[in-house]
Amino acid sequence: ISVSDLVSESFNRINAVDHQINAFLTLNEEEARNKAKALDDQVGPNSSILFGMPIGIKDNIVTKGLRTTCASQFLSNFRDPLYDATVMDKLNAENTVTIGKLNMDEFAMGSSTENSSYVKTRNPWNTDHVPGGSSGGSAAAVAAGEVFFSLGSDTGGSIRQPAAFCGVVGLKPTYGLVSRFGLVAFASSLDQIGPITRTVEDNAHLLQAIVGHDPMDSTSANVDVPTYSESLEQGVNGLRIAVPKEYLGEGVDPEVKAAVMSALKVYESLGATWEEVSLPHSKYAVAAYYLLSSSEASANLARFDGVRYGVRSEKAENMIDMFKMSRSEGFGDEVKRRIMLGTFALSSGYYDAYYKKAQKVRTLIKNDFEKIFEKFDIIVGPTTPTPAYKIGEKIDDPLTMYADDIVTSPINLAGVPGMSIPCGFSSKGLPIGLQLIGDHFDEKTLYQFAYAFE
Ligand code: GLN
C-alpha cells in the first residue's frame, strides 16, 4: 500500500463518518495529499516505522501554516505561528502525514469536549455520549478509525480519560519527557503531550518518536530513553502491583470496579502479584489540582490580549477596552471561570491560604507515590469513576465534572506517567479504561503491563 493510498483511506473515512463524530476542527487535505505523493517515491527498507502514517493533532499544538485554535474563538484566525511545535518537528523527521487538527475543550479546560467553542465531538461507540476531554477529538478520531495515531495533551487527565471513554490507548508521559515547546500552555507545571493510538505497540512507537531533551523547553528532562518496543514482550511475571483503595472507593461505578478486578486476575494469571495500598492524600488532589492549574492558567492566558495575534474586538475605542473586550468576546465561560479562580487564588492576602497551601498538598501527594514505588513496580486502578456519560448530562454542573478527575489529576500533580488501556465494556456497551501508573520515567513498565493485557 502506498502512502497516497493510506492517506486517501484516512480522508475517505473522515468523509464517511466525521459529520457524525465531529472529531476534526481543521483538515489539512491538500498538503497531506501532496506530502503523501512526495513520500511515495521515498519509501525504502530503512524507512522509519511511522513513515507515511496519517496522524491527527490536538488543536493546542502549534502547526506552521495550519490553523491552531485551541477550540477558542480567540484564536479562530491563528494560522501563522512562527514555528512548529517540537513534537511536530520530530514527527516530520519520521515522515508522518498530518491529516488535520482535532477538537478539544477550549484551552484544554474540561472533561467532555463540550467546552469547545466550535462543535461537540461525539463518542464513536454511542453518539449520544461524550468522548471525554479535553482531548476528545484525538481519542474519538482514533476510535472511529479516521486516523490510527493522534497526539493529545494531559494536564489533569485529558489524554487518559478520553482514551478510556473511547476505548483506545492513551499515555500521559512523565513530566519533562516530551517537549512542551509549541504546546499552548494551560498549566505549565502539569501539561504533557502524549500519544493516543489503537494498539499498545503503536503507542510505544509514537512515544519513541516524540521524546527527547529539548533546549527550547526549560523543563525538558535530559534522560536516557529506552527503546520502548523492546520491552513489550517482557511480560509481568514476578512484578508487584499496588492497588490504591482510594481509587476504588465511593463514587466508582460497580461495573468499572468489576472490570478492574478482572484485569487484576489476568495479571495474577500472568505471574504478577497485587496488594491493596493507600494513597492517603488522594482526597485532596482535585482541590489542589483546580487551584494550581487555574492559577497557572490565569498567568498563561494573560498573553491573549488582542494585540499581537488572535481576535481583536472591533468595538473597543481605547486600549484598556481593547484588552477587556477582546477577552470578554474571545474566551468562553469555562475559561473565564478558571481565570477568575486563578487570579483570586494568587491575589495578595489569599496567596498563602490557597496557592501556597495547594503547593504543600502537591508535595504530600508526590510523596505518597514515591513511597509506593519503593515497594511496587506499578499502580493499577480505573482511569475514570464511570464510563462515558450523555452529552449535556454534566455540563451545567462544573463541580461534578471536576470531581471525576479524582483518579487522573493526582498523577499530574506527582509528575509520574499514567496510561489508559481498554479493559472491558459496561452493560450499555461503553468502554471501560484501566489506568496503569508508573514511577518517574518508567514508561517501559507501563508498556510491559499494557501489552501483556492486550
Ligand atoms: N478535566 C481537567 C480540567 O478540566 C483536565 C484537563 C486537562 O487535562 N487538560 O482541567
Short mmCIF file of C-alpha atoms in Angstrom, two decimals, residues 28 31 35 39 42 48 50-53 55 57 62-64 66 83-99 151 206 209-210:
data_model
loop_
_atom_site.label_atom_id
_atom_site.label_comp_id
_atom_site.label_asym_id
_atom_site.label_seq_id
_atom_site.Cartn_x
_atom_site.Cartn_y
_atom_site.Cartn_z
CA ASN A 28 -5.07 19.55 6.03
CA GLU A 31 -1.00 19.48 1.99
CA LYS A 35 3.18 15.17 1.03
CA LEU A 39 6.72 10.26 0.12
CA GLN A 42 11.00 7.83 -0.98
CA SER A 48 11.01 4.59 9.98
CA LEU A 50 5.91 5.68 11.23
CA PHE A 51 6.82 6.54 7.63
CA GLY A 52 3.78 7.91 5.79
CA MET A 53 1.41 7.30 8.71
CA ILE A 55 -1.79 11.38 12.16
CA ILE A 57 -3.01 16.59 16.13
CA VAL A 62 1.06 24.77 17.02
CA THR A 63 1.49 23.86 13.36
CA LYS A 64 3.05 26.22 10.87
CA LEU A 66 -2.17 25.04 9.58
CA TYR A 83 7.46 27.89 14.42
CA ASP A 84 6.24 24.31 14.57
CA ALA A 85 5.97 22.68 17.99
CA THR A 86 8.98 20.46 18.75
CA VAL A 87 6.75 17.36 18.56
CA MET A 88 5.78 18.41 15.02
CA ASP A 89 9.44 18.74 14.01
CA LYS A 90 10.03 15.28 15.41
CA LEU A 91 7.04 13.80 13.58
CA ASN A 92 8.10 15.46 10.36
CA ALA A 93 11.51 13.86 10.76
CA GLU A 94 9.71 10.48 10.82
CA ASN A 95 7.74 11.49 7.71
CA THR A 96 4.29 11.15 9.21
CA VAL A 97 1.44 12.92 7.41
CA THR A 98 -0.65 15.43 9.35
CA ILE A 99 -4.29 14.89 8.44
CA LEU A 151 -1.44 13.45 19.81
CA LEU A 206 4.62 7.10 18.62
CA ALA A 209 9.19 9.46 18.03
CA ILE A 210 8.33 12.46 20.24
#
